[in-house]
Amino acid sequence: RCAGRVEVLRAHLWGSVCDDTWGMREARALCAHLGCGPALEAPGAARYGRGEGPIWLDDVTCTGEERDFFRCAHRTWGEHNCHHGEDAGVVCAGEPHLALSPHLRPGPHLSVPAGNSSSGEVRLAAGPHLCAGRVEVLHEGRWGTVCDRGWDLSDAQV
């Protein structure tokens, strides 16, 4: 399932979303935005861990019909009365399917544990949606790209 802490990208910085007013309507809008199927849960209270960056959004209010999460109402970016113990989460019914996209642009990212990686995470960044983008790995606390030399579809399907 697509599940985890909700984070959004602003000014090249990932930040969390506060769980004030966070519920199933907001989760439905986010799952639709990410292409991850219907929303199953809208957990709060940092169920998926506390974020470390800024808290970008608070008092997010959606109708639940939005296909673009950023059409939901919210306080001014960065304005909040929260702490990271109130980070919002989401559980969507869909399965993430990692894929490469030749047309990279800013968008959501997906981080997954990397089996034999000493740093433990791989993510897709700057793609058109959650399941497409540039492959990056976390090494010694910093994200870096993966060289495409020798990269083919069999590598992408791992």
Backbone as a chain_set.jsonl record, in Angstrom:
{"seq": "RCAGRVEVLRAHLWGSVCDDTWGMREARALCAHLGCGPALEAPGAARYGRGEGPIWLDDVTCTGEERDFFRCAHRTWGEHNCHHGEDAGVVCAGEPHLALSPHLRPGPHLSVPAGNSSSGEVRLAAGPHLCAGRVEVLHEGRWGTVCDRGWDLSDAQV", "coords": {"N": [[0.83, -1.193, 0.0], [0.327, 2.314, -0.579], [1.553, 4.335, 1.772], [2.268, 6.518, 4.496], [4.084, 9.277, 6.064], [2.838, 12.503, 5.356], [4.309, 14.684, 3.15], [5.296, 17.731, 1.604], [6.718, 19.557, -1.134], [8.405, 22.585, -1.149], [10.026, 25.468, -2.207], [12.378, 24.01, -2.711], [12.573, 22.426, -0.456], [11.59, 19.759, 1.567], [8.711, 19.391, 3.538], [6.497, 18.808, 6.33], [2.942, 18.109, 6.863], [0.524, 19.412, 8.967], [-1.645, 17.734, 11.313], [-3.994, 19.009, 12.096], [-7.351, 19.463, 11.407], [-7.095, 17.385, 9.591], [-8.359, 14.69, 7.799], [-10.477, 12.088, 6.405], [-11.46, 13.231, 3.987], [-9.372, 14.885, 3.171], [-7.358, 12.97, 2.939], [-8.459, 11.436, 0.836], [-8.282, 13.283, -1.291], [-5.487, 13.57, -1.434], [-4.599, 10.906, -1.982], [-5.783, 10.57, -4.494], [-4.425, 12.565, -5.917], [-1.836, 11.514, -5.868], [-2.193, 9.237, -7.324], [-2.685, 6.802, -6.144], [-4.874, 5.151, -5.633], [-7.957, 4.57, -3.727], [-8.471, 6.294, -0.57], [-7.726, 4.872, 2.575], [-7.153, 5.357, 5.263], [-6.578, 8.156, 7.481], [-4.293, 8.87, 9.25], [-3.071, 10.647, 12.13], [-1.015, 12.434, 14.476], [1.69, 11.869, 14.067], [2.036, 9.157, 13.218], [3.63, 7.873, 11.337], [6.161, 8.636, 11.987], [8.1, 11.493, 13.058], [8.52, 14.441, 11.216], [11.436, 16.21, 9.97], [12.005, 18.545, 8.73], [10.664, 21.762, 7.755], [7.309, 22.629, 8.843], [5.039, 22.748, 6.532], [2.28, 22.961, 5.8], [-0.897, 23.657, 7.298], [-4.121, 23.216, 8.789], [-5.426, 22.084, 6.543], [-8.021, 21.786, 4.24], [-10.228, 19.933, 2.44], [-12.588, 18.993, -0.154], [-12.694, 16.404, -0.801], [-13.106, 15.583, -3.315], [-11.209, 16.59, -4.951], [-8.663, 16.271, -7.44], [-6.255, 17.266, -7.503], [-4.212, 17.82, -4.974], [-3.239, 20.269, -4.102], [-5.215, 22.077, -4.578], [-6.805, 22.145, -2.434], [-7.952, 23.997, 0.409], [-5.893, 25.846, 2.706], [-3.857, 27.101, 5.436], [-1.623, 29.946, 5.089], [1.416, 29.129, 3.435], [3.784, 27.603, 5.514], [2.82, 28.808, 7.795], [1.675, 27.964, 10.929], [0.375, 26.227, 13.865], [1.59, 24.089, 15.121], [3.5, 21.096, 16.024], [6.049, 18.658, 15.264], [5.035, 16.305, 16.301], [2.486, 16.235, 15.499], [2.327, 15.523, 12.857], [0.78, 14.735, 9.775], [-0.503, 11.709, 8.285], [-1.055, 9.199, 5.721], [-2.96, 6.54, 4.299], [-3.303, 4.753, 1.456], [-5.141, 2.697, -0.848], [-3.849, 1.711, -3.097], [-0.99, 0.154, -4.711], [2.421, 1.051, -4.687], [4.17, 1.446, -7.709], [7.223, 1.411, -8.985], [8.713, 3.415, -11.466], [10.47, 4.689, -14.327], [10.672, 7.975, -15.681], [10.909, 9.807, -18.663], [10.413, 12.482, -18.697], [11.113, 14.61, -16.504], [9.963, 16.537, -13.82], [9.181, 18.933, -11.185], [7.599, 17.335, -8.431], [5.748, 14.992, -6.347], [7.446, 12.62, -4.159], [8.603, 9.269, -3.568], [9.787, 7.339, -0.989], [11.561, 4.408, -0.293], [12.54, 1.529, 1.654], [15.859, 0.36, 1.167], [17.058, -2.677, 0.395], [19.871, -3.815, 0.647], [21.275, -1.554, 1.182], [23.496, 0.5, 2.953], [22.715, 2.925, 3.941], [19.971, 2.867, 3.748], [17.719, 3.975, 2.268], [15.914, 4.604, -0.763], [14.721, 6.774, -3.261], [12.244, 8.219, -5.475], [12.443, 11.169, -7.208], [11.356, 14.444, -8.226], [9.557, 13.736, -10.226], [6.641, 13.318, -12.409], [4.588, 12.274, -10.938], [3.883, 10.299, -7.974], [4.983, 7.744, -8.484], [7.02, 7.869, -10.381], [10.1, 9.156, -11.618], [13.342, 10.682, -10.935], [15.893, 8.527, -9.845], [17.113, 8.372, -6.595], [19.486, 7.959, -3.938], [20.006, 7.61, -0.412], [22.842, 8.537, 1.255], [25.093, 8.633, 3.808], [23.541, 10.597, 5.077], [22.824, 12.346, 3.014], [21.048, 13.027, -0.007], [21.566, 11.638, -3.213], [22.038, 11.299, -6.782], [21.552, 8.507, -9.054], [23.791, 7.098, -11.299], [23.183, 6.805, -14.795], [24.51, 5.086, -16.467], [24.558, 2.032, -17.988], [22.072, 1.513, -16.986], [18.887, 0.066, -17.23], [15.625, -1.204, -18.206], [15.345, -3.53, -16.652], [16.728, -2.881, -14.318], [15.107, -0.831, -13.354], [12.819, -2.209, -12.678], [13.242, -3.508, -10.321]], "CA": [[0.0, 0.0, 0.0], [0.957, 3.634, -0.461], [1.278, 4.811, 3.131], [3.387, 7.19, 5.133], [3.938, 10.665, 6.492], [2.563, 13.406, 4.247], [5.26, 15.778, 2.997], [5.166, 18.498, 0.371], [7.947, 20.248, -1.519], [8.284, 24.034, -1.381], [11.33, 26.145, -2.192], [13.403, 22.96, -2.701], [12.641, 21.839, 0.881], [10.46, 18.916, 1.939], [8.166, 19.695, 4.856], [5.33, 18.008, 6.681], [1.605, 18.681, 6.917], [-0.022, 19.253, 10.316], [-2.873, 16.938, 11.322], [-5.184, 19.803, 12.428], [-8.399, 19.333, 10.377], [-6.757, 16.285, 8.677], [-9.312, 13.59, 7.879], [-10.632, 11.259, 5.211], [-11.604, 14.045, 2.766], [-8.03, 15.311, 2.79], [-6.662, 11.753, 2.497], [-8.986, 11.097, -0.499], [-7.691, 14.21, -2.261], [-4.064, 13.266, -1.58], [-4.452, 9.622, -2.677], [-6.111, 10.821, -5.904], [-3.308, 13.351, -6.457], [-0.678, 10.635, -6.017], [-2.522, 8.091, -8.163], [-2.499, 5.611, -5.3], [-6.127, 4.491, -5.312], [-8.784, 5.201, -2.702], [-7.92, 6.47, 0.777], [-8.203, 3.937, 3.592], [-6.989, 5.967, 6.584], [-5.965, 9.487, 7.563], [-3.722, 8.927, 10.6], [-2.359, 11.839, 12.578], [-0.132, 12.215, 15.628], [2.997, 11.368, 13.608], [2.073, 7.692, 13.195], [4.738, 7.428, 10.485], [7.373, 9.324, 12.416], [8.122, 12.957, 13.074], [9.327, 15.071, 10.187], [12.586, 16.963, 10.46], [12.066, 19.831, 8.043], [9.618, 22.703, 8.157], [5.903, 22.242, 8.738], [4.61, 23.644, 5.466], [0.835, 23.177, 5.695], [-1.75, 23.454, 8.469], [-5.547, 23.447, 8.549], [-5.784, 21.686, 5.177], [-9.443, 21.461, 4.145], [-10.572, 19.482, 1.085], [-13.934, 18.437, -0.319], [-12.523, 14.98, -1.044], [-13.299, 15.353, -4.75], [-10.07, 17.153, -5.68], [-7.663, 15.361, -8.005], [-5.015, 17.994, -7.253], [-4.185, 18.098, -3.538], [-2.916, 21.668, -3.846], [-6.428, 22.887, -4.722], [-7.436, 22.186, -1.114], [-7.664, 25.209, 1.182], [-4.957, 25.68, 3.826], [-3.245, 28.351, 5.893], [-0.472, 30.399, 4.318], [2.553, 28.204, 3.511], [4.71, 27.808, 6.626], [2.117, 29.341, 8.964], [1.064, 26.833, 11.638], [0.433, 26.206, 15.328], [1.812, 22.652, 15.305], [4.855, 20.564, 16.183], [6.151, 17.44, 14.448], [4.216, 15.244, 16.881], [1.178, 16.342, 14.854], [2.465, 15.313, 11.415], [-0.284, 13.942, 9.158], [-0.146, 10.54, 7.491], [-2.101, 8.734, 4.815], [-2.904, 5.159, 3.811], [-4.088, 4.601, 0.23], [-5.296, 1.282, -1.186], [-3.003, 1.325, -4.223], [0.389, -0.289, -4.528], [3.369, 1.853, -5.46], [4.907, 0.761, -8.766], [8.313, 2.301, -9.353], [8.942, 3.499, -12.906], [11.263, 5.835, -14.749], [9.991, 8.879, -16.59], [11.858, 10.635, -19.403], [10.017, 13.885, -18.543], [11.197, 14.894, -15.076], [9.61, 17.882, -13.381], [8.894, 18.881, -9.753], [6.417, 16.588, -8.044], [5.918, 14.23, -5.117], [8.438, 11.555, -4.226], [8.34, 8.06, -2.804], [10.997, 6.749, -0.419], [11.366, 3.016, 0.103], [13.761, 0.942, 2.21], [16.734, -0.299, 0.204], [17.462, -3.919, 1.028], [21.261, -3.981, 1.049], [21.916, -0.248, 1.29], [23.907, 0.832, 4.313], [21.988, 4.108, 4.381], [18.62, 2.401, 3.969], [16.591, 4.504, 1.53], [15.951, 4.969, -2.175], [13.489, 7.501, -3.56], [12.03, 8.819, -6.784], [12.264, 12.601, -6.984], [11.148, 15.348, -9.356], [8.772, 13.101, -11.275], [5.313, 13.881, -12.625], [3.705, 11.74, -9.907], [4.558, 9.543, -6.924], [5.64, 6.51, -8.906], [7.931, 8.125, -11.495], [11.045, 10.23, -11.325], [14.786, 10.45, -10.883], [16.257, 7.634, -8.742], [18.096, 8.924, -5.668], [19.776, 7.13, -2.762], [20.478, 8.327, 0.764], [24.161, 8.062, 1.66], [25.68, 9.496, 4.836], [22.653, 11.709, 5.372], [22.587, 13.219, 1.858], [20.463, 12.391, -1.178], [22.33, 11.782, -4.447], [21.449, 10.623, -7.935], [22.137, 7.25, -9.517], [24.295, 7.223, -12.667], [22.368, 6.003, -15.712], [25.356, 4.217, -17.287], [24.185, 0.632, -17.808], [20.726, 1.436, -16.412], [17.865, -0.301, -18.201], [14.328, -1.53, -17.633], [15.461, -4.555, -15.605], [17.107, -2.177, -13.092], [13.956, -0.056, -12.896], [11.764, -3.094, -12.199], [13.642, -4.161, -9.063]], "C": [[0.867, 1.247, 0.0], [0.59, 4.175, 0.917], [2.501, 5.519, 3.671], [3.05, 8.584, 5.596], [3.728, 11.534, 5.256], [3.594, 14.53, 4.265], [5.043, 16.441, 1.649], [6.463, 19.266, 0.131], [7.646, 21.718, -1.788], [9.673, 24.646, -1.259], [12.473, 25.143, -2.022], [13.571, 22.301, -1.334], [11.391, 21.013, 1.136], [10.024, 19.283, 3.345], [6.88, 18.934, 5.085], [4.042, 18.824, 6.663], [1.056, 18.393, 8.308], [-1.35, 18.5, 10.261], [-4.113, 17.703, 11.788], [-6.114, 19.794, 11.221], [-8.14, 18.195, 9.395], [-7.731, 15.137, 8.88], [-9.424, 12.872, 6.549], [-10.823, 12.076, 3.927], [-10.236, 14.484, 2.249], [-7.216, 14.122, 2.28], [-7.14, 11.333, 1.108], [-8.364, 11.989, -1.57], [-6.219, 13.883, -2.496], [-3.849, 11.953, -2.33], [-4.765, 9.775, -4.162], [-4.969, 11.568, -6.581], [-2.106, 12.457, -6.759], [-0.939, 9.449, -6.939], [-2.392, 6.781, -7.424], [-3.808, 4.966, -4.872], [-6.883, 5.198, -4.209], [-8.072, 5.3, -1.35], [-8.543, 5.454, 1.724], [-8.165, 4.54, 4.99], [-6.357, 7.341, 6.448], [-5.339, 9.646, 8.952], [-3.017, 10.254, 10.881], [-1.368, 11.455, 13.657], [1.173, 11.527, 15.239], [3.101, 9.848, 13.638], [3.266, 7.169, 12.391], [6.031, 8.181, 10.787], [7.252, 10.83, 12.306], [9.016, 13.47, 11.952], [10.468, 15.862, 10.806], [12.692, 18.339, 9.828], [10.995, 20.768, 8.557], [8.247, 22.033, 8.16], [5.309, 23.23, 7.737], [3.123, 23.963, 5.501], [0.119, 22.849, 6.996], [-3.183, 23.797, 8.062], [-5.929, 23.191, 7.095], [-7.248, 21.262, 5.178], [-9.78, 21.162, 2.689], [-12.037, 19.064, 1.042], [-13.86, 16.918, -0.421], [-12.678, 14.618, -2.506], [-12.124, 15.869, -5.579], [-9.185, 16.042, -6.24], [-6.276, 15.984, -7.86], [-5.042, 18.438, -5.793], [-3.972, 19.583, -3.25], [-4.073, 22.62, -4.151], [-7.205, 22.938, -3.407], [-7.048, 23.489, -0.413], [-6.687, 24.874, 2.311], [-4.471, 27.052, 4.26], [-2.127, 28.742, 4.933], [0.681, 29.419, 4.513], [3.468, 28.584, 4.675], [4.07, 28.384, 7.872], [1.383, 28.191, 9.651], [1.128, 27.052, 13.141], [0.67, 24.768, 15.782], [3.26, 22.358, 15.675], [4.873, 19.234, 15.436], [5.45, 16.229, 15.059], [2.811, 15.232, 16.306], [1.268, 16.151, 13.341], [1.382, 14.365, 10.902], [0.299, 12.763, 8.385], [-1.296, 10.168, 6.578], [-1.864, 7.265, 4.496], [-3.849, 5.085, 2.618], [-4.106, 3.118, -0.145], [-4.336, 0.81, -2.262], [-1.621, 0.885, -3.818], [1.312, 0.642, -5.288], [4.085, 0.979, -6.482], [5.975, 1.721, -9.256], [8.537, 2.25, -10.854], [9.812, 4.706, -13.192], [10.439, 6.685, -15.7], [11.027, 9.7, -17.339], [11.567, 12.126, -19.232], [9.98, 14.231, -17.063], [10.811, 16.343, -14.809], [9.266, 17.8, -11.897], [7.599, 18.144, -9.47], [6.682, 15.825, -6.769], [7.003, 13.174, -5.267], [8.029, 10.409, -3.323], [9.665, 7.545, -2.294], [10.672, 5.33, 0.021], [12.647, 2.495, 0.721], [14.556, 0.254, 1.114], [17.359, -1.499, 0.889], [18.884, -4.008, 1.519], [21.995, -2.655, 1.204], [22.288, 0.035, 2.733], [23.147, 2.043, 4.827], [20.492, 3.842, 4.5], [17.493, 2.98, 3.146], [16.93, 4.808, 0.08], [14.671, 5.741, -2.42], [13.455, 7.92, -5.023], [11.724, 10.286, -6.538], [12.035, 13.326, -8.3], [10.407, 14.699, -10.518], [7.394, 13.718, -11.401], [4.283, 13.371, -11.626], [4.526, 10.853, -8.992], [5.414, 8.398, -7.441], [6.533, 6.685, -10.131], [8.9, 9.224, -11.085], [12.484, 9.788, -11.379], [15.084, 9.575, -9.666], [17.351, 8.294, -7.906], [18.283, 7.964, -4.502], [20.283, 8.025, -1.638], [21.797, 7.711, 1.2], [24.764, 9.083, 2.611], [24.865, 10.77, 5.043], [22.345, 12.648, 4.223], [22.012, 12.418, 0.702], [21.335, 12.67, -2.396], [21.691, 10.981, -5.558], [22.195, 9.333, -8.256], [22.562, 7.454, -10.967], [23.494, 6.31, -13.591], [23.198, 5.09, -16.609], [25.0, 2.755, -16.987], [22.788, 0.436, -17.239], [19.742, 1.058, -17.508], [16.598, -0.706, -17.468], [14.423, -2.575, -16.529], [15.901, -3.93, -14.279], [15.912, -1.438, -12.5], [12.879, -0.94, -12.292], [12.113, -3.806, -10.904], [12.68, -3.805, -7.973]], "O": [[1.989, 1.244, 0.507], [-0.582, 4.441, 1.183], [3.634, 5.163, 3.344], [1.902, 9.023, 5.536], [4.37, 11.322, 4.227], [3.739, 15.239, 5.261], [4.656, 15.792, 0.678], [7.203, 19.579, 1.065], [6.744, 22.048, -2.558], [10.403, 24.364, -0.309], [13.422, 25.395, -1.279], [14.602, 21.68, -1.074], [10.272, 21.49, 0.949], [10.853, 19.466, 4.236], [6.248, 18.468, 4.137], [4.048, 20.041, 6.477], [1.116, 17.256, 8.777], [-2.093, 18.612, 9.286], [-5.189, 17.112, 11.873], [-5.677, 20.098, 10.111], [-8.901, 18.046, 8.439], [-7.912, 14.663, 10.001], [-8.574, 13.027, 5.673], [-10.379, 11.638, 2.866], [-9.976, 14.457, 1.046], [-6.472, 14.246, 1.307], [-6.329, 10.917, 0.281], [-7.966, 11.507, -2.631], [-5.754, 13.914, -3.635], [-3.004, 11.888, -3.223], [-4.091, 9.177, -5.001], [-4.59, 11.234, -7.703], [-1.44, 12.624, -7.781], [-0.006, 8.731, -7.299], [-2.03, 5.762, -8.012], [-3.848, 4.295, -3.84], [-6.507, 6.294, -3.795], [-7.192, 4.499, -1.033], [-9.748, 5.207, 1.676], [-9.042, 4.268, 5.81], [-5.699, 7.654, 5.456], [-5.801, 10.465, 9.746], [-2.451, 10.885, 9.988], [-0.935, 10.306, 13.745], [1.696, 10.704, 15.989], [4.131, 9.303, 14.036], [3.841, 6.136, 12.733], [6.888, 8.331, 9.916], [6.423, 11.362, 11.568], [10.133, 12.988, 11.765], [10.47, 16.147, 12.004], [13.398, 19.206, 10.343], [10.478, 20.592, 9.66], [8.061, 20.984, 7.543], [5.103, 24.401, 8.055], [2.733, 25.105, 5.26], [0.471, 21.903, 7.7], [-3.419, 24.559, 7.124], [-6.66, 23.974, 6.488], [-7.667, 20.468, 6.021], [-9.638, 22.019, 1.817], [-12.649, 18.812, 2.08], [-14.843, 16.224, -0.16], [-12.415, 13.482, -2.9], [-12.054, 15.612, -6.781], [-8.983, 15.01, -5.601], [-5.259, 15.322, -8.065], [-5.808, 19.328, -5.423], [-4.478, 20.096, -2.252], [-3.932, 23.834, -4.002], [-8.164, 23.7, -3.287], [-5.953, 24.013, -0.617], [-6.665, 23.748, 2.808], [-4.648, 28.041, 3.548], [-1.737, 27.957, 4.068], [0.903, 28.931, 5.621], [3.875, 29.738, 4.805], [4.718, 28.446, 8.917], [0.562, 27.518, 9.028], [1.833, 27.936, 13.629], [0.027, 24.289, 16.716], [4.123, 23.236, 15.646], [3.824, 18.741, 15.022], [5.289, 15.216, 14.379], [2.029, 14.325, 16.591], [0.369, 16.576, 12.616], [1.102, 13.333, 11.511], [1.43, 12.809, 7.901], [-2.377, 10.75, 6.653], [-0.725, 6.803, 4.432], [-5.049, 5.325, 2.751], [-3.189, 2.374, 0.203], [-4.036, -0.382, -2.334], [-1.14, 1.199, -2.729], [1.017, 0.995, -6.43], [4.554, -0.109, -6.15], [5.661, 2.737, -9.877], [8.549, 1.172, -11.449], [9.881, 5.636, -12.389], [9.602, 6.167, -16.439], [11.941, 10.241, -16.718], [12.403, 12.954, -19.592], [8.924, 14.154, -16.435], [11.276, 17.259, -15.488], [9.074, 16.697, -11.385], [6.613, 18.311, -10.188], [7.74, 15.991, -6.162], [7.429, 12.87, -6.382], [7.205, 10.573, -2.423], [10.586, 7.332, -3.083], [9.634, 5.082, 0.634], [13.734, 2.953, 0.367], [13.977, -0.371, 0.225], [18.105, -1.35, 1.857], [19.102, -4.254, 2.705], [23.218, -2.641, 1.343], [21.478, -0.169, 3.638], [22.953, 2.177, 6.035], [19.808, 4.516, 5.27], [16.363, 2.519, 3.3], [18.044, 5.206, -0.261], [13.633, 5.405, -1.849], [14.477, 7.969, -5.708], [10.841, 10.612, -5.745], [12.47, 12.87, -9.357], [10.611, 15.077, -11.672], [7.016, 14.558, -10.583], [3.216, 13.968, -11.479], [5.725, 10.674, -9.204], [6.472, 8.117, -6.877], [6.775, 5.715, -10.85], [8.558, 10.111, -10.303], [12.805, 8.679, -11.806], [14.585, 9.847, -8.574], [18.379, 8.719, -8.433], [17.358, 7.245, -4.122], [20.906, 9.059, -1.879], [21.87, 6.515, 1.481], [24.926, 10.253, 2.263], [25.412, 11.866, 5.166], [21.668, 13.656, 4.425], [22.42, 11.284, 0.452], [21.792, 13.796, -2.595], [20.889, 10.083, -5.301], [23.312, 9.105, -7.792], [21.772, 7.935, -11.78], [23.163, 5.182, -13.225], [22.632, 4.381, -17.441], [25.134, 2.303, -15.85], [22.364, -0.701, -17.032], [19.751, 1.65, -18.588], [16.509, -0.567, -16.248], [13.66, -2.518, -15.564], [15.489, -4.399, -13.218], [15.728, -1.422, -11.283], [12.095, -0.469, -11.468], [11.335, -4.638, -10.437], [12.84, -4.253, -6.838]]}, "num_chains": 1, "name": "protein.A"}
